[in-house]
mmCIF file of C-alpha atoms in Angstrom:
data_model
loop_
_atom_site.group_PDB
_atom_site.id
_atom_site.type_symbol
_atom_site.label_atom_id
_atom_site.label_comp_id
_atom_site.label_asym_id
_atom_site.label_seq_id
_atom_site.Cartn_x
_atom_site.Cartn_y
_atom_site.Cartn_z
ATOM 1 C CA MET T 735 77.367 108.161 105.582
ATOM 2 C CA PHE T 736 80.596 110.162 105.453
ATOM 3 C CA SER T 737 82.537 111.484 102.485
ATOM 4 C CA PRO T 738 86.302 110.879 102.236
ATOM 5 C CA GLU T 739 86.785 114.460 103.511
ATOM 6 C CA GLY T 740 84.780 113.697 106.642
ATOM 7 C CA PRO T 741 86.015 112.682 110.105
ATOM 8 C CA THR T 742 87.625 109.341 110.793
ATOM 9 C CA LEU T 743 86.116 106.840 113.210
ATOM 10 C CA ARG T 744 88.761 107.765 115.767
ATOM 11 C CA GLU T 745 87.968 111.479 115.431
ATOM 12 C CA LEU T 746 84.267 110.779 115.912
ATOM 13 C CA ALA T 747 85.023 108.708 119.017
ATOM 14 C CA VAL T 748 87.103 111.505 120.540
ATOM 15 C CA GLN T 749 84.360 114.003 119.767
ATOM 16 C CA ALA T 750 81.693 111.761 121.310
ATOM 17 C CA LEU T 751 83.660 111.564 124.560
ATOM 18 C CA SER T 752 83.916 115.347 124.822
ATOM 19 C CA SER T 753 81.454 117.980 125.925
ATOM 20 C CA VAL T 754 79.048 119.363 123.308
ATOM 21 C CA GLU T 755 81.091 122.565 123.005
ATOM 22 C CA HIS T 756 84.511 120.933 122.755
ATOM 23 C CA GLY T 757 83.185 118.098 120.615
ATOM 24 C CA TYR T 758 82.025 120.541 117.963
ATOM 25 C CA ASP T 759 85.281 122.468 118.213
ATOM 26 C CA LEU T 760 87.029 119.218 117.272
ATOM 27 C CA LEU T 761 84.590 118.370 114.489
ATOM 28 C CA ALA T 762 84.265 121.855 113.014
ATOM 29 C CA ALA T 763 86.789 121.594 110.171
ATOM 30 C CA LYS T 764 85.070 118.484 108.788
ATOM 31 C CA PHE T 765 81.495 119.086 109.915
ATOM 32 C CA ASP T 766 80.195 120.076 106.477
ATOM 33 C CA HIS T 767 81.312 116.674 105.164
ATOM 34 C CA THR T 768 79.110 114.778 107.617
ATOM 35 C CA PRO T 769 75.391 113.887 107.521
ATOM 36 C CA PHE T 770 74.909 116.147 110.572
ATOM 37 C CA ARG T 771 74.915 119.261 108.369
ATOM 38 C CA THR T 772 71.381 120.313 107.438
ATOM 39 C CA PRO T 773 70.776 119.331 103.795
ATOM 40 C CA ASP T 774 70.454 122.116 101.235
ATOM 41 C CA SER T 775 67.023 120.738 100.302
ATOM 42 C CA VAL T 776 65.749 121.572 103.815
ATOM 43 C CA LEU T 777 67.397 124.999 103.855
ATOM 44 C CA ASP T 778 65.939 125.870 100.455
ATOM 45 C CA ALA T 779 62.466 124.683 101.469
ATOM 46 C CA VAL T 780 62.503 126.814 104.642
ATOM 47 C CA ALA T 781 63.741 129.870 102.718
ATOM 48 C CA SER T 782 60.928 129.471 100.170
ATOM 49 C CA ALA T 783 58.338 129.108 102.943
ATOM 50 C CA LEU T 784 59.620 132.230 104.720
ATOM 51 C CA VAL T 785 59.547 134.499 101.665
ATOM 52 C CA PRO T 786 55.751 135.102 101.802
ATOM 53 C CA LEU T 787 56.032 135.976 105.513
ATOM 54 C CA GLY T 788 58.675 138.658 104.946
ATOM 55 C CA PRO T 789 60.541 140.682 104.163
ATOM 56 C CA PHE T 790 62.332 140.779 107.494
ATOM 57 C CA ASP T 791 64.846 143.329 108.706
ATOM 58 C CA ASP T 792 67.124 141.573 111.187
ATOM 59 C CA GLY T 793 67.523 137.809 111.538
ATOM 60 C CA LEU T 794 69.247 135.459 113.963
ATOM 61 C CA ASP T 795 70.440 131.906 113.275
ATOM 62 C CA LEU T 796 70.275 130.160 116.653
ATOM 63 C CA CYS T 797 73.075 127.589 117.058
ATOM 64 C CA CYS T 798 74.384 128.514 113.615
ATOM 65 C CA GLY T 799 77.274 126.043 113.540
ATOM 66 C CA THR T 800 79.339 126.450 110.377
ATOM 67 C CA GLY T 801 76.816 128.895 108.960
ATOM 68 C CA ALA T 802 74.727 126.837 106.535
ATOM 69 C CA GLY T 803 71.518 128.374 107.876
ATOM 70 C CA LEU T 804 72.827 131.904 107.382
ATOM 71 C CA THR T 805 72.069 131.483 103.680
ATOM 72 C CA VAL T 806 68.371 131.246 104.542
ATOM 73 C CA LEU T 807 68.468 134.537 106.438
ATOM 74 C CA GLU T 808 70.468 136.207 103.690
ATOM 75 C CA GLN T 809 67.608 135.469 101.291
ATOM 76 C CA VAL T 810 64.813 136.910 103.429
ATOM 77 C CA CYS T 811 66.464 139.647 105.564
ATOM 78 C CA ARG T 812 67.313 143.104 104.233
ATOM 79 C CA GLY T 813 69.057 144.614 107.268
ATOM 80 C CA SER T 814 71.363 142.320 109.224
ATOM 81 C CA VAL T 815 72.020 138.636 109.754
ATOM 82 C CA THR T 816 73.558 137.275 112.974
ATOM 83 C CA GLY T 817 74.731 133.785 113.826
ATOM 84 C CA VAL T 818 75.234 132.640 117.414
ATOM 85 C CA ASP T 819 76.864 129.393 118.521
ATOM 86 C CA ILE T 820 78.622 128.046 121.590
ATOM 87 C CA SER T 821 81.467 126.459 119.590
ATOM 88 C CA ALA T 822 84.362 128.741 118.691
ATOM 89 C CA GLY T 823 85.558 126.155 116.177
ATOM 90 C CA MET T 824 82.266 126.067 114.308
ATOM 91 C CA LEU T 825 82.097 129.857 114.302
ATOM 92 C CA GLU T 826 85.592 130.054 112.809
ATOM 93 C CA VAL T 827 84.474 127.920 109.861
ATOM 94 C CA ALA T 828 81.397 130.118 109.460
ATOM 95 C CA ARG T 829 83.563 133.235 109.650
ATOM 96 C CA ARG T 830 85.767 132.040 106.805
ATOM 97 C CA ARG T 831 82.691 131.498 104.673
ATOM 98 C CA VAL T 832 81.293 134.940 105.499
ATOM 99 C CA THR T 833 84.655 136.577 104.751
ATOM 100 C CA ALA T 834 84.876 134.817 101.392
ATOM 101 C CA GLU T 835 81.372 135.923 100.439
ATOM 102 C CA ALA T 836 82.027 139.491 101.590
ATOM 103 C CA GLY T 837 84.808 139.673 99.032
ATOM 104 C CA GLN T 838 82.214 139.047 96.314
ATOM 105 C CA ASP T 839 80.293 142.212 97.291
ATOM 106 C CA ASN T 840 76.879 140.687 96.606
ATOM 107 C CA GLY T 841 74.981 143.559 98.224
ATOM 108 C CA GLY T 842 73.259 141.360 100.806
ATOM 109 C CA PRO T 843 72.608 142.098 104.480
ATOM 110 C CA ARG T 844 75.520 142.663 106.833
ATOM 111 C CA VAL T 845 76.548 139.525 108.702
ATOM 112 C CA ALA T 846 77.866 139.148 112.269
ATOM 113 C CA LEU T 847 78.914 136.040 114.199
ATOM 114 C CA VAL T 848 78.716 135.887 117.987
ATOM 115 C CA ARG T 849 79.829 133.239 120.433
ATOM 116 C CA GLY T 850 77.161 132.543 123.010
ATOM 117 C CA ASP T 851 74.936 129.978 124.687
ATOM 118 C CA ALA T 852 71.384 129.738 123.341
ATOM 119 C CA ARG T 853 70.165 129.250 126.908
ATOM 120 C CA SER T 854 71.525 132.680 127.855
ATOM 121 C CA LEU T 855 71.604 134.785 124.720
ATOM 122 C CA PRO T 856 73.915 137.806 124.705
ATOM 123 C CA PHE T 857 71.216 139.813 122.888
ATOM 124 C CA ALA T 858 68.600 139.589 125.654
ATOM 125 C CA ALA T 859 67.223 143.088 125.921
ATOM 126 C CA ALA T 860 67.210 145.189 129.063
ATOM 127 C CA PRO T 861 63.808 146.705 129.852
ATOM 128 C CA SER T 862 64.865 149.999 128.249
ATOM 129 C CA VAL T 863 66.319 148.418 125.091
ATOM 130 C CA ALA T 864 64.256 147.196 122.132
ATOM 131 C CA PRO T 865 64.620 143.541 121.112
ATOM 132 C CA ALA T 866 67.132 142.955 118.346
ATOM 133 C CA PHE T 867 65.445 140.674 115.773
ATOM 134 C CA ASP T 868 62.238 140.065 113.860
ATOM 135 C CA LEU T 869 63.183 136.579 112.655
ATOM 136 C CA VAL T 870 64.960 133.708 114.429
ATOM 137 C CA VAL T 871 65.678 130.400 112.692
ATOM 138 C CA SER T 872 67.400 127.233 113.826
ATOM 139 C CA PHE T 873 68.413 124.039 112.054
ATOM 140 C CA GLY T 874 69.222 120.680 113.590
ATOM 141 C CA ALA T 875 70.210 121.964 117.028
ATOM 142 C CA PHE T 876 67.306 121.095 119.326
ATOM 143 C CA GLY T 877 68.511 117.589 120.109
ATOM 144 C CA HIS T 878 71.260 119.200 122.175
ATOM 145 C CA PHE T 879 68.744 120.512 124.711
ATOM 146 C CA LEU T 880 67.035 118.382 127.333
ATOM 147 C CA PRO T 881 63.215 118.593 127.427
ATOM 148 C CA GLY T 882 63.404 120.506 130.695
ATOM 149 C CA GLU T 883 65.533 123.183 129.016
ATOM 150 C CA LEU T 884 62.974 124.028 126.320
ATOM 151 C CA PRO T 885 60.969 126.538 128.418
ATOM 152 C CA GLY T 886 64.101 128.567 129.143
ATOM 153 C CA LEU T 887 65.357 128.258 125.576
ATOM 154 C CA PHE T 888 62.073 129.450 124.086
ATOM 155 C CA ALA T 889 61.872 132.273 126.630
ATOM 156 C CA GLN T 890 65.298 133.451 125.461
ATOM 157 C CA VAL T 891 64.130 133.493 121.844
ATOM 158 C CA HIS T 892 60.979 135.362 122.867
ATOM 159 C CA SER T 893 63.076 137.995 124.653
ATOM 160 C CA VAL T 894 65.156 138.867 121.582
ATOM 161 C CA LEU T 895 62.247 139.030 119.112
ATOM 162 C CA ARG T 896 60.358 142.199 118.345
ATOM 163 C CA GLN T 897 56.594 142.204 118.696
ATOM 164 C CA GLY T 898 55.159 140.143 115.874
ATOM 165 C CA GLY T 899 58.559 138.597 115.177
ATOM 166 C CA ARG T 900 58.797 134.993 114.008
ATOM 167 C CA PHE T 901 60.678 131.970 115.278
ATOM 168 C CA ALA T 902 60.838 129.385 112.483
ATOM 169 C CA PHE T 903 62.435 125.967 112.175
ATOM 170 C CA PRO T 904 61.862 122.664 110.345
ATOM 171 C CA ILE T 905 60.787 119.553 112.171
ATOM 172 C CA GLY T 906 60.567 116.090 110.650
ATOM 173 C CA ALA T 907 57.808 113.585 111.302
ATOM 174 C CA PRO T 908 58.796 110.926 113.829
ATOM 175 C CA ALA T 909 59.899 107.600 112.423
ATOM 176 C CA ARG T 910 57.105 105.038 112.356
ATOM 177 C CA PRO T 911 57.526 102.224 114.915
ATOM 178 C CA GLY T 912 59.092 99.140 113.453
ATOM 179 C CA THR T 913 60.837 100.867 110.564
ATOM 180 C CA ARG T 914 64.592 100.861 110.081
ATOM 181 C CA ALA T 915 64.752 104.588 110.908
ATOM 182 C CA TYR T 916 62.813 104.014 114.133
ATOM 183 C CA TRP T 917 65.189 101.322 115.372
ATOM 184 C CA ALA T 918 68.250 103.328 114.305
ATOM 185 C CA LEU T 919 67.120 106.385 116.275
ATOM 186 C CA LEU T 920 66.083 104.287 119.260
ATOM 187 C CA GLY T 921 69.490 102.601 119.272
ATOM 188 C CA PHE T 922 71.311 105.905 118.928
ATOM 189 C CA ASP T 923 69.418 107.417 121.860
ATOM 190 C CA ALA T 924 70.117 104.328 123.971
ATOM 191 C CA VAL T 925 73.840 104.520 123.246
ATOM 192 C CA MET T 926 73.923 108.221 124.140
ATOM 193 C CA ARG T 927 72.095 107.619 127.435
ATOM 194 C CA VAL T 928 74.506 104.864 128.419
ATOM 195 C CA ARG T 929 77.457 107.060 127.424
ATOM 196 C CA ASN T 930 76.176 109.925 129.562
ATOM 197 C CA ALA T 931 75.489 107.628 132.496
ATOM 198 C CA VAL T 932 79.092 106.420 132.655
ATOM 199 C CA TRP T 933 81.126 109.317 131.252
ATOM 200 C CA ARG T 934 81.598 112.995 132.058
ATOM 201 C CA PRO T 935 81.190 115.587 130.695
ATOM 202 C CA PRO T 936 77.832 114.687 129.123
ATOM 203 C CA PHE T 937 77.177 115.007 125.408
ATOM 204 C CA VAL T 938 73.475 115.802 125.023
ATOM 205 C CA MET T 939 72.094 114.586 121.698
ATOM 206 C CA TYR T 940 68.610 113.074 121.980
ATOM 207 C CA TYR T 941 66.656 113.884 118.839
ATOM 208 C CA ARG T 942 63.698 111.617 119.700
ATOM 209 C CA ASP T 943 62.875 113.929 122.635
ATOM 210 C CA PHE T 944 61.990 116.910 120.403
ATOM 211 C CA ARG T 945 58.316 116.181 119.694
ATOM 212 C CA LEU T 946 55.923 118.526 117.930
ATOM 213 C CA ALA T 947 53.203 118.322 120.605
ATOM 214 C CA ASP T 948 55.701 119.225 123.338
ATOM 215 C CA VAL T 949 57.190 121.989 121.202
ATOM 216 C CA ARG T 950 53.766 123.536 120.571
ATOM 217 C CA ARG T 951 52.943 123.494 124.278
ATOM 218 C CA GLU T 952 56.211 125.059 125.413
ATOM 219 C CA LEU T 953 56.187 127.716 122.689
ATOM 220 C CA THR T 954 52.647 128.685 123.666
ATOM 221 C CA HIS T 955 53.635 128.948 127.325
ATOM 222 C CA ALA T 956 56.584 131.144 126.330
ATOM 223 C CA GLY T 957 54.253 133.671 124.669
ATOM 224 C CA PHE T 958 54.061 132.541 121.045
ATOM 225 C CA ALA T 959 51.169 131.834 118.693
ATOM 226 C CA VAL T 960 52.119 128.631 116.891
ATOM 227 C CA GLU T 961 51.356 127.492 113.363
ATOM 228 C CA THR T 962 52.853 124.821 111.153
ATOM 229 C CA CYS T 963 53.038 124.400 107.403
ATOM 230 C CA ALA T 964 54.047 121.408 105.314
ATOM 231 C CA LEU T 965 57.302 121.805 103.432
ATOM 232 C CA PRO T 966 56.607 120.727 99.848
ATOM 233 C CA GLY T 967 59.060 118.422 98.176
ATOM 234 C CA PHE T 968 59.352 115.994 101.091
ATOM 235 C CA GLY T 969 56.097 114.198 100.447
ATOM 236 C CA ARG T 970 53.619 112.706 102.882
ATOM 237 C CA ARG T 971 53.477 109.594 105.003
ATOM 238 C CA PRO T 972 50.951 106.802 104.344
ATOM 239 C CA ASP T 973 48.545 108.427 106.824
ATOM 240 C CA GLY T 974 48.662 111.685 104.820
ATOM 241 C CA SER T 975 50.690 113.705 107.326
ATOM 242 C CA PRO T 976 53.690 115.724 106.051
ATOM 243 C CA ARG T 977 57.132 114.172 106.296
ATOM 244 C CA CYS T 978 58.546 117.588 107.176
ATOM 245 C CA ARG T 979 56.923 120.724 108.549
ATOM 246 C CA MET T 980 58.048 124.236 109.321
ATOM 247 C CA VAL T 981 57.019 125.526 112.733
ATOM 248 C CA VAL T 982 56.289 129.257 112.751
ATOM 249 C CA ALA T 983 55.948 130.773 116.219
ATOM 250 C CA THR T 984 54.929 134.434 116.348
ATOM 251 C CA ARG T 985 55.642 136.648 119.336
ATOM 252 C CA THR T 986 52.266 138.039 120.350
ATOM 253 C CA ALA T 987 51.292 141.287 121.983
ATOM 254 C CA GLY T 988 51.196 139.805 125.463
ATOM 255 C CA GLY T 989 49.715 137.082 127.600
ATOM 256 C CA TYR T 990 49.750 133.398 126.722
ATOM 257 C CA PRO T 991 48.240 132.817 123.273
ATOM 258 C CA VAL T 992 46.390 129.734 122.222
ATOM 259 C CA SER T 993 48.311 127.479 119.837
ATOM 260 C CA SER T 994 46.682 127.070 116.454
#
């Protein structure tokens, strides 16, 4: 699962016994050499799916980590691109990448990196200030939020989006019961729950809790109209459903819209 440049077993153990923030600080330098980094195939598929919805002016990568998702925003945004993450270590890796690309003068949107908690975004607009973005994306971060935190998280995203702005992210189909992937994820979640029951600070990482039906409901309650589209290239399951979808939540003109 890990390349020779990735973390050692000892480094992973130390990270797993830390908080989410400090754990990613420790892992940052080697994060891109782990399977936790969102694959380029997913990033490219999301970028292609967003192109017909744009162009966008200003985009935000929520929980940007080392900045892999910034490349998606750079393809579809013409004004500015911002990454926000709670880990200073991950942001430092992203900053080095942005600095290196700036030296190439590729004429893309301006890029900024901001340290902040997604549950309390530093861009939340005061009543007299217009929201900052018309596109928010996120990749692989939602397992770090408990189900009870989703309403507040989605409300934060809603508050920083302009009217008609989009919140887009990929979501994979759940593993079918009885398959190797199903048992692997079930075992991983069980280990994390035991770890958090006996060790402090907690390290929240429960990817089986992020379910499409729950996501639709909470996005709708937060003031979004919700659609999904299959991401081509990932195929379909035996029942015909997509293996990977992109959720597109649009900030509506008010009230609580009905999910599509």
